[in-house]
């Protein structure tokens, strides 16, 4: 891709960084999978590009800061979207203790909880909530939190999917950060406050999900 | 030196094999084959195993050139599997263990597949795709356990293919999967079928796993078979489309596991694993990622006795002992329930 540099290659897509219409841009290319039948590959890719862009737009309508979509190119299988140049990931923020006082961590957790509450209120399931998929910027004066990577997102109203969404975040935080429980309590506080109608049921469901995990007894 | 005798009978295959320190001395098998359009039921399958178990045992010992006194440990499939066939074979294993006064070990069937695959291919620490009539799992080894990275949330991929064969009245001889594979080679037109992968959290610290589901695709075919045929899709086209779809799901899930674990080896085991199209697709994915694919042929992919003997021998050499009253069978027995005491990495 002209003018774009490869930033990262995952199992499903390549991420490039460059400029588009004078703005710093990320291009997410879902490259062709040679092992997959062409018709199936095209269908799946189109579906996933649509689901991702739809979730991002819906988040925007619910008042959640997400990358602005500049262009969706089905033929080249690329979504061009806003690149946040002076942001850090939540992961970096939590790990860099010198920068993050207890107060900022608390503010961040409440703010994240608020966004997640709004997101679930709009029936959007992120599907991959890890601290690398949460960005922050301007964190000195006015803390802004942005959710990215909606590659696994879908629209769903049931409590099960929302509970699993939160559970994924809890597990991801617990496995990477030592101060996770403190953070997660505050996240839930913000969540409850901004998702009044549904949070009670989701959190009840989450206790169930925690208890069972994903273990299934198996029959030969 | 340890000579292990293994009994397998968790499904419609009755297998008995002998192994001596990783060297296969014999590997004998009988398959209970049902008429086209029918599956195998526990009672009849158990009956089949009862009828043949003694002659297969004799064949295995003679083929290996060992006498009962040469055997060091007797191994049998404890589970998972169908109750009646499991019990039938376990009774024989218990009986010969008492007759010959040998230690007895119950082996997890899935572990048998994995260890056999590693032995035959030489794969060191692979991400494992275990696909058969009863199981569909993506497995990665970590800290003394084979951990399940993703699995089917309903029926196994092999079960889906078997039942699909019944819908098309494809023969079960030598196996429905083999006949679907042959038909699929002649298929040309691809019909899109439901594709279902689902991302899920894991209980290990490697992030998210990915589960698969196969019941929807089966229902989809069952409900539309008449219309699809009328629309000009031949059985060959349907077999082709079925394989392309379900195998793509398996390869995608395996790729995700591979990316997460940073592994460079993929091992395919289980009966569906001898399908050459699946191996080809997986090989393609591995090539893209710079990973290596390991697979075996039907002798070791499909349920057999020697895999139980080999996994049992590994346990035996690591000092595992089983009390007589624990030598039972269980229909439910997860891969990650077993502590792999024989692996030190």
PDB file of C-alpha atoms in Angstrom, chain B residues 13 16-17 26 47 51 62 73 79 100 116 119 133 154 159 170 194 201 207-208 215 225 250 254 286 321 323 339 342:
ATOM      1  CA  UNK B  13     -13.702 -49.164  16.382  1.00  0.00           C
ATOM      2  CA  UNK B  16      -5.807 -53.650  20.365  1.00  0.00           C
ATOM      3  CA  UNK B  17      -2.129 -52.877  20.034  1.00  0.00           C
ATOM      4  CA  UNK B  26       1.212 -54.594  16.507  1.00  0.00           C
ATOM      5  CA  UNK B  47     -22.072 -56.563  20.886  1.00  0.00           C
ATOM      6  CA  UNK B  51     -17.785 -60.805  19.391  1.00  0.00           C
ATOM      7  CA  UNK B  62       0.811 -62.997  17.920  1.00  0.00           C
ATOM      8  CA  UNK B  73       1.282 -53.026  31.806  1.00  0.00           C
ATOM      9  CA  UNK B  79     -13.280 -42.516  28.594  1.00  0.00           C
ATOM     10  CA  UNK B 100      -1.822 -62.450  34.071  1.00  0.00           C
ATOM     11  CA  UNK B 116       0.339 -41.116  19.511  1.00  0.00           C
ATOM     12  CA  UNK B 119       5.245 -40.225  18.765  1.00  0.00           C
ATOM     13  CA  UNK B 133     -16.720 -38.350  15.527  1.00  0.00           C
ATOM     14  CA  UNK B 154     -22.497 -28.726  20.337  1.00  0.00           C
ATOM     15  CA  UNK B 159     -20.531 -36.388  13.935  1.00  0.00           C
ATOM     16  CA  UNK B 170     -23.611 -42.250   1.501  1.00  0.00           C
ATOM     17  CA  UNK B 194     -23.653 -21.476   7.913  1.00  0.00           C
ATOM     18  CA  UNK B 201     -12.553 -16.429  27.186  1.00  0.00           C
ATOM     19  CA  UNK B 207      -6.219 -14.510  26.090  1.00  0.00           C
ATOM     20  CA  UNK B 208      -9.212 -15.459  24.051  1.00  0.00           C
ATOM     21  CA  UNK B 215     -25.224 -28.352  14.601  1.00  0.00           C
ATOM     22  CA  UNK B 225     -31.604 -31.057   0.903  1.00  0.00           C
ATOM     23  CA  UNK B 250     -11.238 -25.591  12.002  1.00  0.00           C
ATOM     24  CA  UNK B 254      -6.317 -23.358  14.903  1.00  0.00           C
ATOM     25  CA  UNK B 286       0.947 -23.116   8.223  1.00  0.00           C
ATOM     26  CA  UNK B 321      -0.517 -46.437  39.440  1.00  0.00           C
ATOM     27  CA  UNK B 323      -6.148 -48.629  42.255  1.00  0.00           C
ATOM     28  CA  UNK B 339      -2.184 -34.134  34.720  1.00  0.00           C
ATOM     29  CA  UNK B 342       5.222 -37.636  31.895  1.00  0.00           C
TER      30      UNK B 342
END
